[in-house]
Amino acid sequence: MKFSNITAPPVQKLRDAFRRYHQHQEYSQVQQFEMADYQKPSQFQGPTTTVEITGGSSNEGRIDSSNTDYATNEAVSHGLQQIEAKKFHWYSYLTTADFWIVLILGQLLSLCITATNTFTTFLANYGTSIPAFQTVFMYILLSLIYLTYTLYTYGPKKYGKILLVDGWKYFILSFLDVQGNYFTVLAYRYTNILSAQLINFWAIVCVVIISFLLLRVRYKIFQIIGILICCGGMGLLLASDHIQGTNGGPAENMLKGDLFALLGATCYGLTNVFEEWYVSKRPMYEVLSFMGLFGMCINGVQAAIFDRQSFQQATWNNAVVGYLVGYTLVLALFYSVVPFIFRIASAAFYNISLLTANFWGTIIGIHVFGYAIHFLYPIAFVLIIVGLAVYFIAGSVLGESKKPWLGDNQEEGVAGWGTAKLKALNTARKQGMAPAEGNTTV
């Protein structure tokens, strides 16, 4: 339905609802969306905390949040209709800014993975192998940044309520994330690189299956083809490693290492899907604050138990400290960027984007470790990029930013950067059906 076909009375009624609401409020649009989310039920038995919003003067009473939700949902509904009514071709999404943003962000994350692997290699060359301990600093940094900002934005009282209601969900997310990191690194001690990387494909399979079953995601034929093309490109990378004899050679305990790799890939897949669900419903800084808080505690305990001996035997000098700082900063950047891809695209696209990490690793290895590049590497890289483009062929103009588990009008979602809800609200604002607001949540 086009906007021109909407009759005047409903439009005027919607504008009047926004006008009445804004006469009695002093909260920003960011706070309204955050508070309103905790009054709405979700399919995963989300928060049920009732939040009372009052104005700054004694003459102002309680704002009727149901009227606010109704007006917002109506504006989002009309905005989505406007966006989806535009003329659309099979290649249209490839010409949008969102596609190029998510493509570049995906390669940025691949470079981050490559950088963390490089720093880990430098540490290992110095005899410092502390996989659990070195990641603790990253979770501490996330807490310092995002926990501080969340407490400043929410206040201790509101943050405490969220912790009581949703803390167990964030604990599960953090636990899976920590175990995915730990078992993947541990797998490389016992199996060879080729075997571990092949098993990492299981993370993509997990994401697709879990998203299909739990989040009601329905993949189109071109998305499946795109995933297969990307996996084919990764296959060429692994084949070139095998031809060059750089697959790690014989393994210390192949079965044990493969099982660790399989467990790590499964945890990664679960983490990716759950985090995509969280950041679509809650502000990113809230999600990352809890991941930092719980991850710091879980990883700290794990490091104290399993890395105690390695820590005592490790080499400590200025170079090692520098590599640890570099590893921490890069991994913190990685964790900060991932939620944007989950909002604009999906966990599946995120995983196939990371398949180019081997290519970037070889490029860095040429200059740092003296690697020689095989002719299959450029072909494999191009193949993966083509697969990423095919993934979005014949899709919606909104791409994957419109999440099926948030409702037809994305009423269960947060209006944050990269979401379909924010895009719809911005469209409605241009039509005068939503209040002009410069600030949005992240």
Short mmCIF file of C-alpha atoms in Angstrom, two decimals:
data_model
loop_
_atom_site.label_atom_id
_atom_site.label_comp_id
_atom_site.label_asym_id
_atom_site.label_seq_id
_atom_site.Cartn_x
_atom_site.Cartn_y
_atom_site.Cartn_z
CA MET A 1 0.00 0.00 0.00
CA LYS A 2 1.43 3.38 -1.00
CA PHE A 3 1.37 6.35 1.32
CA SER A 4 -0.75 8.37 -1.11
CA ASN A 5 -3.52 5.84 -0.73
CA ILE A 6 -3.82 6.37 3.04
CA THR A 7 -6.90 8.38 3.90
CA ALA A 8 -6.55 11.62 5.81
CA PRO A 9 -8.40 10.72 9.06
CA PRO A 10 -6.06 7.81 10.04
CA VAL A 11 -3.03 9.95 9.27
CA GLN A 12 -4.39 12.84 11.35
CA LYS A 13 -5.29 10.45 14.17
CA LEU A 14 -1.74 9.08 14.21
CA ARG A 15 -0.22 12.55 14.24
CA ASP A 16 -2.53 13.61 17.07
CA ALA A 17 -1.42 10.56 19.10
CA PHE A 18 2.24 11.58 18.72
CA ARG A 19 1.40 15.20 19.58
CA ARG A 20 -0.46 14.25 22.77
CA TYR A 21 2.37 11.96 23.78
CA HIS A 22 5.13 14.49 23.28
CA GLN A 23 3.30 17.18 25.26
CA HIS A 24 3.92 15.16 28.43
CA GLN A 25 7.32 13.60 27.97
CA GLU A 26 10.88 14.61 28.63
CA TYR A 27 12.52 11.33 27.82
CA SER A 28 14.55 10.89 24.66
CA GLN A 29 13.45 8.51 21.93
CA VAL A 30 16.29 6.20 22.96
CA GLN A 31 14.93 5.82 26.50
CA GLN A 32 11.36 5.38 25.26
CA PHE A 33 12.28 2.43 23.06
CA GLU A 34 14.46 0.83 25.74
CA MET A 35 11.79 1.13 28.44
CA ALA A 36 8.96 0.12 26.17
CA ASP A 37 10.75 -3.11 25.23
CA TYR A 38 10.60 -4.28 28.84
CA GLN A 39 6.82 -3.94 28.91
CA LYS A 40 6.17 -6.15 25.89
CA PRO A 41 6.02 -9.96 25.97
CA SER A 42 8.27 -11.92 23.64
CA GLN A 43 8.20 -15.44 22.26
CA PHE A 44 11.14 -16.33 24.53
CA GLN A 45 9.32 -15.15 27.65
CA GLY A 46 11.11 -11.83 27.67
CA PRO A 47 11.13 -9.20 30.40
CA THR A 48 7.90 -8.22 32.11
CA THR A 49 9.17 -5.33 34.25
CA THR A 50 6.74 -2.42 34.37
CA VAL A 51 8.44 0.93 33.99
CA GLU A 52 6.72 4.10 35.13
CA ILE A 53 7.66 7.15 33.12
CA THR A 54 7.01 10.51 34.70
CA GLY A 55 7.70 14.06 33.58
CA GLY A 56 9.86 16.65 35.20
CA SER A 57 7.11 18.67 36.92
CA SER A 58 4.58 17.71 39.56
CA ASN A 59 1.68 18.53 37.21
CA GLU A 60 2.64 15.74 34.81
CA GLY A 61 1.31 12.26 35.37
CA ARG A 62 2.07 8.78 34.14
CA ILE A 63 2.37 8.40 30.38
CA ASP A 64 0.23 5.71 28.83
CA SER A 65 2.87 3.48 27.27
CA SER A 66 0.27 1.52 25.30
CA ASN A 67 -0.61 4.67 23.34
CA THR A 68 3.08 5.24 22.71
CA ASP A 69 3.55 1.67 21.47
CA TYR A 70 0.46 1.91 19.27
CA ALA A 71 1.61 5.17 17.66
CA THR A 72 5.15 3.84 17.13
CA ASN A 73 3.95 0.55 15.65
CA GLU A 74 1.60 2.37 13.30
CA ALA A 75 4.42 4.63 12.14
CA VAL A 76 6.71 1.62 11.62
CA SER A 77 3.95 -0.22 9.73
CA HIS A 78 3.43 2.67 7.32
CA GLY A 79 7.18 3.13 6.95
CA LEU A 80 7.71 -0.53 6.06
CA GLN A 81 4.87 -0.35 3.53
CA GLN A 82 6.49 2.68 1.94
CA ILE A 83 9.91 0.98 1.71
CA GLU A 84 8.62 -2.33 0.39
CA ALA A 85 6.34 -0.64 -2.15
CA LYS A 86 9.33 0.80 -4.02
CA LYS A 87 10.23 -0.62 -7.41
CA PHE A 88 12.62 -3.51 -6.86
CA HIS A 89 14.86 -5.60 -9.14
CA TRP A 90 16.74 -8.82 -8.39
CA TYR A 91 19.99 -6.86 -8.11
CA SER A 92 18.56 -3.86 -6.24
CA TYR A 93 19.95 -4.71 -2.80
CA LEU A 94 23.47 -4.95 -4.27
CA THR A 95 23.23 -1.25 -5.17
CA THR A 96 22.26 -0.12 -1.65
CA ALA A 97 24.61 1.36 0.93
CA ASP A 98 23.65 -1.41 3.38
CA PHE A 99 25.12 -4.13 1.15
CA TRP A 100 28.47 -2.38 0.78
CA ILE A 101 28.57 -1.52 4.47
CA VAL A 102 27.95 -5.11 5.54
CA LEU A 103 30.42 -6.42 2.93
CA ILE A 104 33.17 -4.09 4.19
CA LEU A 105 32.37 -4.84 7.83
CA GLY A 106 32.61 -8.57 7.09
CA GLN A 107 36.10 -8.13 5.65
CA LEU A 108 37.08 -5.92 8.57
CA LEU A 109 36.13 -8.78 10.90
CA SER A 110 38.17 -11.20 8.78
CA LEU A 111 41.17 -8.91 9.16
CA CYS A 112 40.55 -8.79 12.92
CA ILE A 113 40.55 -12.60 13.07
CA THR A 114 43.77 -12.66 11.07
CA ALA A 115 45.35 -10.09 13.39
CA THR A 116 44.41 -12.02 16.55
CA ASN A 117 45.84 -15.22 15.02
CA THR A 118 49.04 -13.35 14.17
CA PHE A 119 49.41 -11.99 17.70
CA THR A 120 48.76 -15.50 19.09
CA THR A 121 51.48 -16.88 16.81
CA PHE A 122 53.93 -14.23 18.05
CA LEU A 123 53.09 -15.17 21.65
CA ALA A 124 53.57 -18.87 20.91
CA ASN A 125 56.97 -18.13 19.33
CA TYR A 126 58.01 -16.61 22.66
CA GLY A 127 56.77 -19.70 24.50
CA THR A 128 53.66 -17.96 25.87
CA SER A 129 50.60 -20.16 25.27
CA ILE A 130 47.77 -18.99 27.56
CA PRO A 131 44.59 -19.16 25.42
CA ALA A 132 42.10 -18.62 28.25
CA PHE A 133 44.11 -16.04 30.16
CA GLN A 134 44.90 -13.79 27.17
CA THR A 135 41.17 -13.48 26.33
CA VAL A 136 40.28 -12.33 29.87
CA PHE A 137 41.71 -8.89 29.12
CA MET A 138 39.34 -8.49 26.18
CA TYR A 139 36.30 -9.17 28.38
CA ILE A 140 37.65 -6.74 30.98
CA LEU A 141 37.99 -4.07 28.29
CA LEU A 142 34.43 -4.71 27.07
CA SER A 143 33.21 -4.28 30.65
CA LEU A 144 35.12 -1.05 31.12
CA ILE A 145 33.63 0.43 27.95
CA TYR A 146 30.10 -0.93 27.68
CA LEU A 147 29.23 -1.68 31.31
CA THR A 148 30.24 1.85 32.26
CA TYR A 149 28.18 3.38 29.47
CA THR A 150 25.16 1.16 30.21
CA LEU A 151 25.20 2.08 33.90
CA TYR A 152 25.45 5.75 32.95
CA THR A 153 22.51 5.42 30.51
CA TYR A 154 20.21 3.21 32.59
CA GLY A 155 21.26 3.93 36.12
CA PRO A 156 22.12 1.20 38.66
CA LYS A 157 18.45 0.55 39.56
CA LYS A 158 17.28 -0.21 36.05
CA TYR A 159 20.43 -2.19 35.25
CA GLY A 160 19.86 -4.27 38.38
CA LYS A 161 16.30 -5.05 37.30
CA ILE A 162 17.51 -6.19 33.89
CA LEU A 163 20.18 -8.32 35.58
CA LEU A 164 17.54 -10.04 37.73
CA VAL A 165 15.12 -10.63 34.85
CA ASP A 166 17.45 -11.39 31.94
CA GLY A 167 20.76 -12.12 33.64
CA TRP A 168 20.47 -15.88 33.15
CA LYS A 169 20.01 -15.44 29.39
CA TYR A 170 23.09 -13.26 29.12
CA PHE A 171 25.03 -15.75 31.27
CA ILE A 172 24.22 -18.56 28.81
CA LEU A 173 25.27 -16.38 25.86
CA SER A 174 28.57 -15.49 27.56
CA PHE A 175 29.23 -19.09 28.60
CA LEU A 176 28.80 -20.36 25.04
CA ASP A 177 31.01 -17.59 23.71
CA VAL A 178 33.82 -18.33 26.16
CA GLN A 179 33.68 -22.07 25.47
CA GLY A 180 33.69 -21.50 21.71
CA ASN A 181 36.90 -19.49 22.01
CA TYR A 182 38.50 -21.93 24.43
CA PHE A 183 37.79 -25.22 22.64
CA THR A 184 38.67 -23.85 19.21
CA VAL A 185 42.11 -22.73 20.43
CA LEU A 186 42.53 -25.98 22.34
CA ALA A 187 41.74 -28.01 19.19
CA TYR A 188 44.83 -26.64 17.42
CA ARG A 189 47.04 -28.20 20.11
CA TYR A 190 45.95 -31.73 19.20
CA THR A 191 44.85 -31.74 15.55
CA ASN A 192 46.31 -30.18 12.41
CA ILE A 193 45.18 -26.92 10.83
CA LEU A 194 43.43 -28.55 7.84
CA SER A 195 41.26 -30.78 10.00
CA ALA A 196 40.33 -27.99 12.42
CA GLN A 197 39.37 -25.60 9.61
CA LEU A 198 37.25 -28.22 7.86
CA ILE A 199 35.34 -28.87 11.07
CA ASN A 200 34.77 -25.12 11.48
CA PHE A 201 32.35 -25.40 8.56
CA TRP A 202 30.04 -27.02 11.11
CA ALA A 203 29.47 -23.57 12.65
CA ILE A 204 27.76 -22.46 9.42
CA VAL A 205 25.57 -25.56 9.42
CA CYS A 206 24.62 -24.94 13.07
CA VAL A 207 23.69 -21.33 12.37
CA VAL A 208 21.45 -22.25 9.42
CA ILE A 209 19.69 -25.08 11.28
CA ILE A 210 19.16 -23.19 14.55
CA SER A 211 17.99 -20.03 12.76
CA PHE A 212 15.52 -22.12 10.75
CA LEU A 213 14.14 -23.97 13.78
CA LEU A 214 14.16 -21.33 16.54
CA LEU A 215 14.04 -17.97 14.77
CA ARG A 216 11.74 -18.99 11.88
CA VAL A 217 14.27 -17.83 9.27
CA ARG A 218 13.43 -19.16 5.81
CA TYR A 219 16.39 -19.15 3.46
CA LYS A 220 15.88 -18.38 -0.21
CA ILE A 221 17.47 -20.46 -2.96
CA PHE A 222 20.07 -17.77 -3.77
CA GLN A 223 21.10 -17.61 -0.12
CA ILE A 224 21.77 -21.35 -0.11
CA ILE A 225 23.68 -21.04 -3.39
CA GLY A 226 25.70 -18.14 -1.99
CA ILE A 227 26.65 -20.14 1.11
CA LEU A 228 27.72 -23.10 -1.07
CA ILE A 229 29.82 -20.85 -3.33
CA CYS A 230 31.57 -19.38 -0.29
CA CYS A 231 32.25 -22.84 1.10
CA GLY A 232 33.65 -23.83 -2.31
CA GLY A 233 36.03 -20.88 -2.14
CA MET A 234 37.12 -21.93 1.32
CA GLY A 235 37.65 -25.44 -0.05
CA LEU A 236 40.10 -24.03 -2.61
CA LEU A 237 42.00 -22.26 0.19
CA LEU A 238 42.30 -25.49 2.14
CA ALA A 239 43.27 -27.42 -1.00
CA SER A 240 46.08 -24.95 -1.73
CA ASP A 241 47.31 -25.31 1.86
CA HIS A 242 47.35 -29.09 1.42
CA ILE A 243 49.21 -28.83 -1.89
CA GLN A 244 51.84 -26.57 -0.33
CA GLY A 245 52.11 -28.79 2.74
CA THR A 246 51.10 -26.02 5.12
CA ASN A 247 48.22 -27.89 6.73
CA GLY A 248 50.11 -28.52 9.95
CA GLY A 249 51.42 -32.01 9.22
CA PRO A 250 50.81 -34.91 11.63
CA ALA A 251 48.67 -34.28 14.70
CA GLU A 252 49.39 -35.11 18.33
CA ASN A 253 45.94 -36.62 18.91
CA MET A 254 43.70 -36.25 15.86
CA LEU A 255 40.49 -37.62 17.39
CA LYS A 256 40.76 -35.52 20.54
CA GLY A 257 41.55 -32.38 18.57
CA ASP A 258 38.70 -32.94 16.10
CA LEU A 259 36.22 -33.39 18.94
CA PHE A 260 37.40 -30.14 20.54
CA ALA A 261 37.06 -28.39 17.16
CA LEU A 262 33.56 -29.78 16.70
CA LEU A 263 32.54 -28.63 20.19
CA GLY A 264 34.03 -25.18 19.61
CA ALA A 265 32.24 -24.80 16.25
CA THR A 266 28.93 -25.82 17.85
CA CYS A 267 29.35 -23.25 20.63
CA TYR A 268 30.21 -20.58 18.05
CA GLY A 269 27.09 -21.40 16.04
CA LEU A 270 24.84 -21.20 19.09
CA THR A 271 26.50 -17.96 20.23
CA ASN A 272 26.04 -16.30 16.85
CA VAL A 273 22.32 -17.10 16.62
CA PHE A 274 21.58 -16.10 20.22
CA GLU A 275 23.54 -12.85 19.91
CA GLU A 276 21.68 -11.97 16.70
CA TRP A 277 18.40 -12.47 18.60
CA TYR A 278 19.61 -10.34 21.54
CA VAL A 279 20.90 -7.35 19.54
CA SER A 280 17.71 -7.24 17.46
CA LYS A 281 15.66 -6.77 20.64
CA ARG A 282 17.99 -4.83 22.94
CA PRO A 283 20.57 -2.03 22.57
CA MET A 284 24.01 -3.24 21.53
CA TYR A 285 25.76 -1.62 24.46
CA GLU A 286 23.53 -3.53 26.88
CA VAL A 287 24.29 -6.88 25.23
CA LEU A 288 28.03 -6.21 25.10
CA SER A 289 28.07 -4.99 28.71
CA PHE A 290 26.67 -8.30 29.94
CA MET A 291 28.93 -10.32 27.62
CA GLY A 292 31.90 -8.45 29.06
CA LEU A 293 30.74 -8.82 32.66
CA PHE A 294 29.89 -12.53 32.57
CA GLY A 295 32.66 -13.37 30.10
CA MET A 296 35.23 -11.81 32.44
CA CYS A 297 34.01 -13.94 35.34
CA ILE A 298 33.68 -17.22 33.40
CA ASN A 299 36.93 -16.83 31.51
CA GLY A 300 38.75 -15.71 34.65
CA VAL A 301 37.74 -18.86 36.54
CA GLN A 302 38.63 -21.03 33.54
CA ALA A 303 42.03 -19.39 33.18
CA ALA A 304 42.76 -19.83 36.89
CA ILE A 305 42.00 -23.55 36.60
CA PHE A 306 43.49 -24.53 33.23
CA ASP A 307 46.14 -21.90 32.46
CA ARG A 308 47.86 -21.72 35.87
CA GLN A 309 50.82 -23.87 34.89
CA SER A 310 51.11 -22.31 31.42
CA PHE A 311 51.06 -18.85 33.00
CA GLN A 312 53.96 -19.74 35.31
CA GLN A 313 56.02 -21.19 32.46
CA ALA A 314 55.27 -18.34 30.04
CA THR A 315 57.86 -15.80 28.92
CA TRP A 316 57.18 -12.26 30.06
CA ASN A 317 58.89 -9.28 28.46
CA ASN A 318 57.98 -6.02 26.73
CA ALA A 319 57.31 -7.75 23.40
CA VAL A 320 54.89 -10.25 24.98
CA VAL A 321 53.04 -7.46 26.77
CA GLY A 322 52.79 -5.55 23.48
CA TYR A 323 51.36 -8.56 21.68
CA LEU A 324 48.80 -9.07 24.47
CA VAL A 325 47.74 -5.42 24.21
CA GLY A 326 47.41 -5.71 20.43
CA TYR A 327 45.42 -8.94 20.74
CA THR A 328 43.07 -7.39 23.30
CA LEU A 329 42.40 -4.20 21.31
CA VAL A 330 41.76 -6.03 18.04
CA LEU A 331 39.47 -8.61 19.63
CA ALA A 332 37.52 -5.88 21.45
CA LEU A 333 37.03 -4.12 18.09
CA PHE A 334 35.86 -7.43 16.62
CA TYR A 335 33.24 -7.89 19.33
CA SER A 336 32.07 -4.30 18.92
CA VAL A 337 31.49 -4.62 15.16
CA VAL A 338 29.82 -8.05 15.10
CA PRO A 339 26.40 -6.83 16.37
CA PHE A 340 26.11 -4.41 13.41
CA ILE A 341 26.41 -7.30 10.95
CA PHE A 342 23.84 -9.28 12.93
CA ARG A 343 21.39 -6.38 12.58
CA ILE A 344 21.96 -5.44 8.95
CA ALA A 345 22.48 -9.03 7.76
CA SER A 346 22.47 -12.24 9.80
CA ALA A 347 24.55 -14.79 11.66
CA ALA A 348 24.78 -16.89 8.47
CA PHE A 349 26.20 -14.00 6.43
CA TYR A 350 28.60 -13.21 9.27
CA ASN A 351 30.02 -16.74 9.23
CA ILE A 352 30.54 -16.93 5.48
CA SER A 353 32.16 -13.47 5.54
CA LEU A 354 34.84 -14.81 7.89
CA LEU A 355 35.87 -17.46 5.33
CA THR A 356 38.22 -14.92 3.73
CA ALA A 357 40.33 -14.81 6.92
CA ASN A 358 42.70 -17.46 5.50
CA PHE A 359 43.37 -15.29 2.46
CA TRP A 360 44.14 -12.21 4.56
CA GLY A 361 46.26 -14.39 6.85
CA THR A 362 48.38 -15.46 3.90
CA ILE A 363 48.77 -11.87 2.67
CA ILE A 364 50.05 -10.85 6.12
CA GLY A 365 52.15 -14.00 6.33
CA ILE A 366 53.96 -13.09 3.10
CA HIS A 367 55.33 -9.93 4.70
CA VAL A 368 55.65 -11.12 8.31
CA PHE A 369 56.48 -14.84 8.18
CA GLY A 370 57.83 -15.16 4.62
CA TYR A 371 54.93 -17.25 3.26
CA ALA A 372 54.59 -17.91 -0.47
CA ILE A 373 51.14 -17.38 -2.00
CA HIS A 374 49.61 -20.16 -4.10
CA PHE A 375 47.81 -19.31 -7.35
CA LEU A 376 44.54 -20.74 -5.98
CA TYR A 377 44.36 -18.12 -3.21
CA PRO A 378 43.22 -15.15 -5.34
CA ILE A 379 40.71 -17.38 -7.13
CA ALA A 380 39.32 -18.60 -3.81
CA PHE A 381 39.04 -15.05 -2.46
CA VAL A 382 37.10 -13.86 -5.52
CA LEU A 383 34.86 -16.92 -5.28
CA ILE A 384 33.98 -16.13 -1.66
CA ILE A 385 33.21 -12.47 -2.48
CA VAL A 386 30.98 -13.60 -5.38
CA GLY A 387 29.20 -15.97 -2.97
CA LEU A 388 28.57 -13.07 -0.58
CA ALA A 389 26.97 -11.08 -3.42
CA VAL A 390 24.88 -14.04 -4.63
CA TYR A 391 23.59 -14.45 -1.06
CA PHE A 392 21.63 -11.19 -1.43
CA ILE A 393 20.36 -11.68 -5.01
CA ALA A 394 16.57 -11.51 -5.40
CA GLY A 395 16.10 -10.65 -1.75
CA SER A 396 14.08 -7.88 -0.14
CA VAL A 397 15.04 -4.23 -0.41
CA LEU A 398 15.52 -4.43 3.37
CA GLY A 399 17.90 -7.37 3.00
CA GLU A 400 17.98 -9.38 6.22
CA SER A 401 17.44 -6.41 8.53
CA LYS A 402 13.73 -7.29 8.80
CA LYS A 403 13.76 -10.15 11.31
CA PRO A 404 10.87 -12.67 11.21
CA TRP A 405 10.90 -13.24 14.99
CA LEU A 406 10.21 -9.56 15.72
CA GLY A 407 6.73 -9.51 14.16
CA ASP A 408 5.38 -8.16 10.88
CA ASN A 409 5.93 -4.57 12.00
CA GLN A 410 9.12 -5.37 13.99
CA GLU A 411 7.18 -4.40 17.12
CA GLU A 412 9.31 -6.67 19.33
CA GLY A 413 12.55 -5.11 18.11
CA VAL A 414 14.66 -2.14 19.11
CA ALA A 415 14.93 0.91 16.84
CA GLY A 416 18.70 0.83 16.65
CA TRP A 417 21.27 1.49 13.98
CA GLY A 418 21.00 -1.02 11.12
CA THR A 419 17.51 -2.29 12.03
CA ALA A 420 14.51 -2.34 9.71
CA LYS A 421 12.49 -0.66 12.46
CA LEU A 422 14.70 2.43 12.46
CA LYS A 423 14.62 2.59 8.65
CA ALA A 424 10.83 2.46 8.74
CA LEU A 425 10.64 5.14 11.44
CA ASN A 426 12.92 7.42 9.45
CA THR A 427 10.69 6.96 6.41
CA ALA A 428 7.61 7.77 8.52
CA ARG A 429 9.34 10.86 9.92
CA LYS A 430 9.86 12.19 6.41
CA GLN A 431 6.09 11.86 5.91
CA GLY A 432 5.35 13.62 9.19
CA MET A 433 3.92 10.48 10.79
CA ALA A 434 6.60 10.14 13.48
CA PRO A 435 8.33 12.79 15.58
CA ALA A 436 11.60 14.15 14.28
CA GLU A 437 14.29 12.78 16.55
CA GLY A 438 18.00 13.12 16.03
CA ASN A 439 19.10 10.47 18.52
CA THR A 440 18.67 6.74 18.09
CA THR A 441 19.82 3.84 20.19
CA VAL A 442 22.67 1.58 19.27
#
